[in-house]
Amino acid sequence: PLRPVVQRMTDIGHLHPYRDQSRPTWSVRRLEKAIRGGLGSGLVEHLRATRRPLLTTYFVPAIAADLAEHDEVHLVVTDSDIHRVWVPRNPRASRIRYYTPSTRARRRLEAYGVAPERVSMTGFPLPPRLLGPDLGTLKRNLAARIVRLDPRAAFRGTFDAELHAFLGPLPTREELEPPHLVYAVGGAGAQADLPARFLPGLAEPIRQGRWKLTLVAGIRPEVRDTLAAAARATGLEEHVDILWRKDLPAYFTAFDELMVGTDILWTKPSELTFFGALGIALVLGAPVGSHEHANRRWAREHGAALKQRDPRFAHHWLEEWLDDGVLAAAAWSGYLRLPKFGLERIHDHVQPDPTRSLQDAS
């Protein structure tokens, strides 16, 4: 029953026509009141004592530090479009420097009144281990992925020269390997019930070795149990991997390792949308919140994502996309069109310690 209320509170208004959108909303005023009432005071005291810069991916610490007149506040935007609450009540007096993953987010911040010189379009900070020096790791993974996603050479046959120019000779031995589909639920366990709907149709192709499937549960044991029950109900407990770890650091490491061999990432359009820049074909499910609607639209407009169809018939539309080279095209578009150097660019702007390398900082 509260969903419409939450949706209205978090709704992102239309960007067009371009206009001044700097007027503070109820959420902006409410957040400032909470901060002046003590929210974030421990962080503020720490910053005053250490005089260190603040780098954050969440707006509340940044605005708390800004209201305390901290000199160096860096805020990494993690969606392709954002709500007015990301900007303080008086944006022109703010010290916050923003780093955005998309040009739309940059335009939105300027519409909210942030000075253009305090906004940098950097791209999303992707894990450096998935990029490699000169994108060498990314290109090797992508070359193998394109082959697995294009078993009939529908895409490769048309774009052979372009693929060779960017990636070199493709490893045709990968034609013998099944495509690897990864289904990742949201961090709060959103849409954990979906595998129970698509696994019955995919069960036989998985048993025959035509597909490889991993279900990602994050760190929530109840989500792991839900996914395991869905696999067990379709007799796939021995054929489907489930990624679950007890804590976030271990999970992030395992997830990055999983992405090396992932061909299709099926998820809701959260921050994982930006992983399409690695050349992973995205299948995006139902958004949760206005920012995820924006993420899905952004990825689809760049050709990197496909909208989830009826999960009951996933085996049909996924295999159709394989045969037609559609998934390979999405992976290729993500590599070409989505920004990949966010971490390096943010590091160059922030430079907390010029003597440390990017690898050390990450």
C-alpha positions as a printed NumPy array, in Angstrom:
array([[  0.   ,   0.   ,   0.   ],
       [  2.904,   2.387,   0.614],
       [  4.458,   1.82 ,  -2.817],
       [  2.688,   4.802,  -4.486],
       [  3.788,   7.06 ,  -1.619],
       [  7.409,   5.937,  -1.878],
       [  7.263,   6.245,  -5.666],
       [  6.022,   9.821,  -5.422],
       [  8.678,  10.768,  -2.844],
       [ 11.472,   9.388,  -5.03 ],
       [ 10.045,  10.353,  -8.417],
       [ 12.418,  12.095, -10.821],
       [ 10.635,  14.767, -12.844],
       [ 10.935,  15.207, -16.598],
       [ 14.227,  16.711, -17.712],
       [ 12.664,  18.279, -20.808],
       [ 12.033,  21.016, -21.535],
       [ 15.307,  22.225, -20.046],
       [ 14.499,  24.547, -17.157],
       [ 15.558,  25.572, -13.68 ],
       [ 14.764,  22.701, -11.278],
       [ 16.753,  24.041,  -8.323],
       [ 13.755,  24.651,  -6.091],
       [ 14.171,  22.387,  -3.016],
       [ 11.667,  19.571,  -2.655],
       [ 10.117,  18.161,   0.513],
       [ 12.815,  15.442,   0.564],
       [ 15.58 ,  18.056,   0.39 ],
       [ 14.108,  20.062,   3.262],
       [ 13.494,  16.936,   5.327],
       [ 17.064,  15.706,   4.867],
       [ 18.542,  19.075,   5.838],
       [ 16.38 ,  19.143,   8.981],
       [ 17.604,  15.656,   9.936],
       [ 21.252,  16.637,   9.403],
       [ 20.872,  19.8  ,  11.492],
       [ 19.296,  17.562,  14.121],
       [ 22.412,  15.398,  14.327],
       [ 22.347,  12.979,  11.384],
       [ 25.943,  12.472,  10.235],
       [ 27.482,  14.363,  13.184],
       [ 29.984,  11.572,  13.879],
       [ 31.278,  11.747,  10.331],
       [ 31.507,  15.524,  10.488],
       [ 33.557,  15.368,  13.682],
       [ 35.89 ,  12.823,  12.109],
       [ 36.412,  15.03 ,   9.048],
       [ 37.149,  18.048,  11.212],
       [ 39.653,  16.087,  13.278],
       [ 41.486,  14.497,  10.345],
       [ 41.017,  17.241,   7.701],
       [ 40.776,  14.473,   5.126],
       [ 38.709,  14.692,   1.931],
       [ 35.409,  12.811,   1.771],
       [ 34.677,  10.477,  -1.144],
       [ 31.246,   8.844,  -1.07 ],
       [ 28.722,   7.154,  -3.359],
       [ 25.744,   8.246,  -1.247],
       [ 24.3  ,  11.743,  -1.037],
       [ 23.564,  11.907,   2.716],
       [ 27.212,  11.924,   3.957],
       [ 28.15 ,  14.394,   1.232],
       [ 25.391,  16.843,   2.131],
       [ 26.109,  16.49 ,   5.866],
       [ 29.778,  17.334,   5.244],
       [ 28.82 ,  20.189,   2.934],
       [ 26.474,  21.759,   5.5  ],
       [ 29.389,  21.601,   7.952],
       [ 31.413,  23.612,   5.405],
       [ 33.95 ,  20.855,   4.81 ],
       [ 36.194,  21.971,   1.976],
       [ 36.698,  18.776,  -0.016],
       [ 33.635,  16.627,  -0.694],
       [ 33.507,  14.252,  -3.664],
       [ 30.219,  12.53 ,  -4.54 ],
       [ 30.09 ,   9.688,  -7.059],
       [ 26.656,   9.426,  -8.699],
       [ 25.587,   5.799,  -9.149],
       [ 22.575,   6.099, -11.473],
       [ 22.047,   7.543, -14.923],
       [ 19.502,  10.056, -13.57 ],
       [ 18.938,  11.315, -10.03 ],
       [ 16.434,  12.94 ,  -7.678],
       [ 16.732,  16.526,  -6.419],
       [ 17.684,  15.166,  -2.965],
       [ 21.256,  14.568,  -4.232],
       [ 21.808,  18.344,  -4.177],
       [ 21.705,  20.621,  -1.08 ],
       [ 18.981,  23.2  ,  -0.591],
       [ 21.284,  25.968,  -1.821],
       [ 23.23 ,  24.37 ,  -4.697],
       [ 25.146,  27.514,  -5.608],
       [ 26.713,  27.728,  -2.156],
       [ 27.626,  24.059,  -2.107],
       [ 31.214,  22.746,  -2.222],
       [ 30.331,  19.235,  -3.392],
       [ 32.053,  17.999,  -6.53 ],
       [ 30.029,  15.437,  -8.498],
       [ 31.206,  12.583, -10.735],
       [ 28.481,  11.213, -12.992],
       [ 28.163,   7.962, -14.952],
       [ 26.153,   9.557, -17.767],
       [ 25.7  ,  12.849, -19.566],
       [ 22.038,  12.849, -18.542],
       [ 23.   ,  12.868, -14.856],
       [ 25.353,  15.759, -15.584],
       [ 22.569,  17.724, -17.292],
       [ 20.232,  16.944, -14.394],
       [ 22.69 ,  18.281, -11.8  ],
       [ 23.086,  21.477, -13.787],
       [ 19.281,  21.795, -13.922],
       [ 19.287,  21.44 , -10.119],
       [ 21.576,  24.45 ,  -9.924],
       [ 25.002,  22.831,  -9.52 ],
       [ 27.725,  24.89 , -11.203],
       [ 28.978,  23.117, -14.365],
       [ 32.596,  23.325, -13.182],
       [ 31.695,  21.13 , -10.188],
       [ 30.289,  18.309, -12.329],
       [ 32.488,  15.837, -14.227],
       [ 31.17 ,  13.089, -16.494],
       [ 33.549,  10.272, -15.579],
       [ 31.569,   7.08 , -16.096],
       [ 30.826,   4.459, -13.451],
       [ 33.774,   3.07 , -11.41 ],
       [ 34.101,  -0.522, -12.65 ],
       [ 36.349,  -3.127, -10.979],
       [ 39.879,  -2.685, -12.395],
       [ 40.526,  -6.431, -12.344],
       [ 37.847,  -6.795, -15.06 ],
       [ 39.497,  -4.185, -17.296],
       [ 43.22 ,  -4.948, -17.184],
       [ 46.042,  -2.779, -18.557],
       [ 44.962,  -1.156, -21.831],
       [ 41.655,  -3.067, -21.48 ],
       [ 43.513,  -6.304, -22.237],
       [ 41.48 ,  -8.413, -19.805],
       [ 38.186,  -6.948, -20.997],
       [ 39.033,  -7.581, -24.656],
       [ 40.031, -11.209, -24.063],
       [ 36.829, -11.869, -22.145],
       [ 34.743, -10.097, -24.768],
       [ 36.292, -11.971, -27.695],
       [ 35.339, -15.309, -26.131],
       [ 31.923, -13.979, -25.132],
       [ 31.036, -12.803, -28.637],
       [ 31.652, -16.322, -29.97 ],
       [ 29.539, -17.991, -27.27 ],
       [ 26.718, -15.492, -27.832],
       [ 26.708, -15.937, -31.606],
       [ 26.662, -19.692, -32.326],
       [ 25.304, -19.229, -35.862],
       [ 27.691, -16.343, -36.651],
       [ 24.746, -14.082, -37.443],
       [ 26.521, -11.123, -35.843],
       [ 30.117, -12.128, -36.542],
       [ 29.408, -12.656, -40.201],
       [ 28.267,  -9.06 , -40.604],
       [ 30.844,  -7.322, -38.407],
       [ 33.862,  -9.56 , -38.862],
       [ 36.202,  -6.747, -39.929],
       [ 35.217,  -4.484, -37.019],
       [ 35.552,  -7.286, -34.486],
       [ 38.982,  -8.255, -35.804],
       [ 40.161,  -4.629, -35.742],
       [ 39.222,  -4.185, -32.077],
       [ 39.733,  -7.687, -30.66 ],
       [ 42.012,  -9.562, -33.051],
       [ 41.228, -13.159, -34.089],
       [ 38.227, -14.542, -32.213],
       [ 38.686, -17.841, -30.3  ],
       [ 36.446, -20.072, -32.414],
       [ 36.978, -22.944, -29.942],
       [ 34.42 , -21.153, -27.774],
       [ 31.734, -22.261, -30.23 ],
       [ 31.75 , -25.569, -28.34 ],
       [ 30.974, -23.847, -25.019],
       [ 27.429, -23.009, -23.849],
       [ 26.541, -19.377, -23.105],
       [ 26.71 , -18.507, -19.404],
       [ 23.556, -16.828, -18.092],
       [ 23.803, -15.119, -14.682],
       [ 20.641, -14.06 , -12.868],
       [ 21.339, -11.568, -10.061],
       [ 18.648, -10.47 ,  -7.614],
       [ 18.631,  -7.002,  -6.083],
       [ 20.641,  -6.242,  -2.956],
       [ 17.483,  -6.353,  -0.83 ],
       [ 16.411,  -9.64 ,  -2.393],
       [ 14.105,  -8.03 ,  -4.941],
       [ 12.723, -10.438,  -7.561],
       [ 14.176, -13.519,  -5.873],
       [ 10.983, -15.339,  -6.848],
       [ 11.59 , -14.957, -10.581],
       [ 13.768, -18.103, -11.082],
       [ 10.804, -20.23 , -10.014],
       [  9.053, -18.896, -13.12 ],
       [ 11.833, -19.241, -15.699],
       [ 13.625, -22.393, -14.514],
       [ 10.955, -24.902, -15.634],
       [ 11.374, -23.847, -19.263],
       [ 15.172, -23.715, -19.078],
       [ 15.502, -26.999, -17.182],
       [ 15.902, -29.308, -20.16 ],
       [ 18.308, -27.055, -22.133],
       [ 20.445, -26.74 , -18.973],
       [ 20.476, -30.507, -18.411],
       [ 21.468, -31.004, -22.045],
       [ 24.437, -28.66 , -21.566],
       [ 23.106, -26.013, -23.96 ],
       [ 23.102, -23.372, -21.205],
       [ 25.158, -22.677, -18.103],
       [ 23.32 , -20.875, -15.295],
       [ 24.403, -19.131, -12.098],
       [ 21.939, -17.583,  -9.649],
       [ 23.362, -14.747,  -7.526],
       [ 21.98 , -14.422,  -3.99 ],
       [ 24.393, -11.814,  -2.585],
       [ 24.82 , -12.081,   1.194],
       [ 21.249, -12.838,   2.277],
       [ 20.771, -16.48 ,   3.378],
       [ 17.007, -16.311,   2.872],
       [ 17.541, -15.323,  -0.763],
       [ 20.02 , -18.181,  -1.188],
       [ 17.436, -20.583,   0.229],
       [ 14.731, -19.255,  -2.108],
       [ 16.962, -19.728,  -5.156],
       [ 18.043, -23.186,  -3.995],
       [ 14.4  , -24.205,  -3.552],
       [ 13.594, -23.072,  -7.1  ],
       [ 16.505, -25.112,  -8.483],
       [ 15.494, -28.13 ,  -6.405],
       [ 11.869, -27.912,  -7.557],
       [ 12.97 , -28.262, -11.182],
       [ 15.551, -30.981, -10.495],
       [ 18.451, -28.65 , -11.275],
       [ 20.229, -28.591,  -7.912],
       [ 23.191, -30.42 ,  -9.469],
       [ 23.233, -28.262, -12.608],
       [ 22.841, -24.687, -11.325],
       [ 25.427, -22.724,  -9.334],
       [ 24.338, -20.313,  -6.595],
       [ 26.659, -17.487,  -5.587],
       [ 26.333, -16.53 ,  -1.926],
       [ 28.869, -15.222,   0.576],
       [ 28.651, -14.305,   4.259],
       [ 29.973, -10.752,   3.923],
       [ 30.218,  -8.02 ,   1.31 ],
       [ 34.003,  -8.045,   0.685],
       [ 33.962, -11.782,  -0.05 ],
       [ 30.849, -11.391,  -2.178],
       [ 32.279,  -8.544,  -4.253],
       [ 35.426, -10.548,  -4.97 ],
       [ 33.424, -13.63 ,  -5.964],
       [ 31.061, -11.564,  -8.109],
       [ 33.946,  -9.961, -10.012],
       [ 35.41 , -13.414, -10.665],
       [ 32.019, -14.598, -11.896],
       [ 31.78 , -11.709, -14.368],
       [ 34.918, -12.908, -16.189],
       [ 33.002, -15.782, -17.765],
       [ 29.52 , -14.255, -17.751],
       [ 27.884, -13.8  , -21.132],
       [ 24.411, -12.538, -20.157],
       [ 23.599, -10.644, -16.962],
       [ 19.881, -10.788, -16.17 ],
       [ 19.005,  -8.401, -13.345],
       [ 16.925,  -5.407, -12.392],
       [ 18.361,  -2.104, -13.694],
       [ 20.354,  -1.17 , -10.602],
       [ 24.02 ,  -0.13 , -10.581],
       [ 24.761,  -3.449, -12.295],
       [ 23.45 ,  -1.811, -15.468],
       [ 26.852,  -0.15 , -15.834],
       [ 28.547,  -3.56 , -16.061],
       [ 27.328,  -3.596, -19.661],
       [ 30.434,  -1.499, -20.395],
       [ 32.437,  -4.705, -19.884],
       [ 30.825,  -6.155, -22.997],
       [ 28.3  ,  -8.263, -21.083],
       [ 24.859,  -8.514, -22.684],
       [ 22.214,  -7.15 , -20.306],
       [ 18.672,  -8.435, -19.854],
       [ 16.887,  -5.996, -17.573],
       [ 13.796,  -6.828, -15.547],
       [ 11.209,  -4.645, -13.835],
       [ 12.661,  -1.429, -12.352],
       [ 12.259,  -0.581,  -8.657],
       [ 12.08 ,   3.212,  -8.439],
       [ 12.382,   6.05 , -10.946],
       [ 16.179,   5.879, -11.032],
       [ 16.025,   2.275, -12.269],
       [ 13.536,   3.228, -14.978],
       [ 16.139,   5.778, -16.081],
       [ 18.953,   3.211, -15.959],
       [ 17.032,   0.764, -18.136],
       [ 16.128,   3.433, -20.673],
       [ 19.754,   4.666, -20.773],
       [ 21.164,   1.182, -21.397],
       [ 18.572,   0.358, -24.061],
       [ 19.121,   3.687, -25.838],
       [ 22.809,   2.754, -26.078],
       [ 21.988,  -0.684, -27.478],
       [ 23.54 ,  -2.507, -24.508],
       [ 20.415,  -3.983, -22.926],
       [ 17.297,  -5.924, -23.781],
       [ 14.026,  -5.757, -21.883],
       [ 13.024,  -8.953, -20.106],
       [ 10.088, -10.71 , -21.733],
       [  7.69 , -13.223, -20.132],
       [  9.918, -15.279, -17.785],
       [  7.881, -18.44 , -18.384],
       [  9.139, -18.516, -21.956],
       [ 12.698, -17.344, -21.327],
       [ 14.114, -20.434, -23.045],
       [ 12.349, -19.358, -26.254],
       [ 13.292, -15.693, -26.387],
       [ 16.835, -16.239, -25.141],
       [ 17.533, -18.872, -27.801],
       [ 15.923, -16.663, -30.436],
       [ 18.278, -13.825, -29.458],
       [ 21.207, -16.248, -29.64 ],
       [ 20.283, -17.473, -33.112],
       [ 19.804, -13.935, -34.431],
       [ 22.997, -12.522, -32.893],
       [ 20.997, -10.042, -30.825],
       [ 22.794, -10.814, -27.56 ],
       [ 26.205, -10.57 , -29.223],
       [ 25.197,  -7.184, -30.641],
       [ 24.17 ,  -5.981, -27.171],
       [ 27.507,  -7.081, -25.7  ],
       [ 29.365,  -5.296, -28.498],
       [ 27.312,  -2.103, -28.113],
       [ 27.958,  -2.065, -24.374],
       [ 31.7  ,  -2.308, -24.989],
       [ 31.678,   0.43 , -27.623],
       [ 29.174,   2.884, -26.19 ],
       [ 29.219,   2.7  , -22.382],
       [ 32.035,   4.444, -20.443],
       [ 34.659,   2.16 , -18.896],
       [ 37.242,   4.434, -17.261],
       [ 35.215,   5.809, -14.357],
       [ 37.54 ,   4.624, -11.581],
       [ 40.636,   6.047, -13.243],
       [ 38.979,   9.389, -13.995],
       [ 37.549,   9.746, -10.484],
       [ 40.945,   8.892,  -9.025],
       [ 42.607,  11.531, -11.188],
       [ 40.119,  14.163,  -9.953],
       [ 40.29 ,  13.246,  -6.273],
       [ 43.976,  12.267,  -5.895],
       [ 43.846,  11.682,  -2.116],
       [ 47.547,  10.785,  -2.226],
       [ 49.482,  11.502,  -5.456],
       [ 52.16 ,   8.973,  -4.425],
       [ 49.698,   6.081,  -4.555],
       [ 48.925,   4.303,  -7.804],
       [ 45.398,   3.659,  -9.063],
       [ 45.808,  -0.053,  -8.331],
       [ 46.79 ,   0.742,  -4.729],
       [ 43.84 ,   3.079,  -4.329],
       [ 41.351,   0.568,  -5.709]])
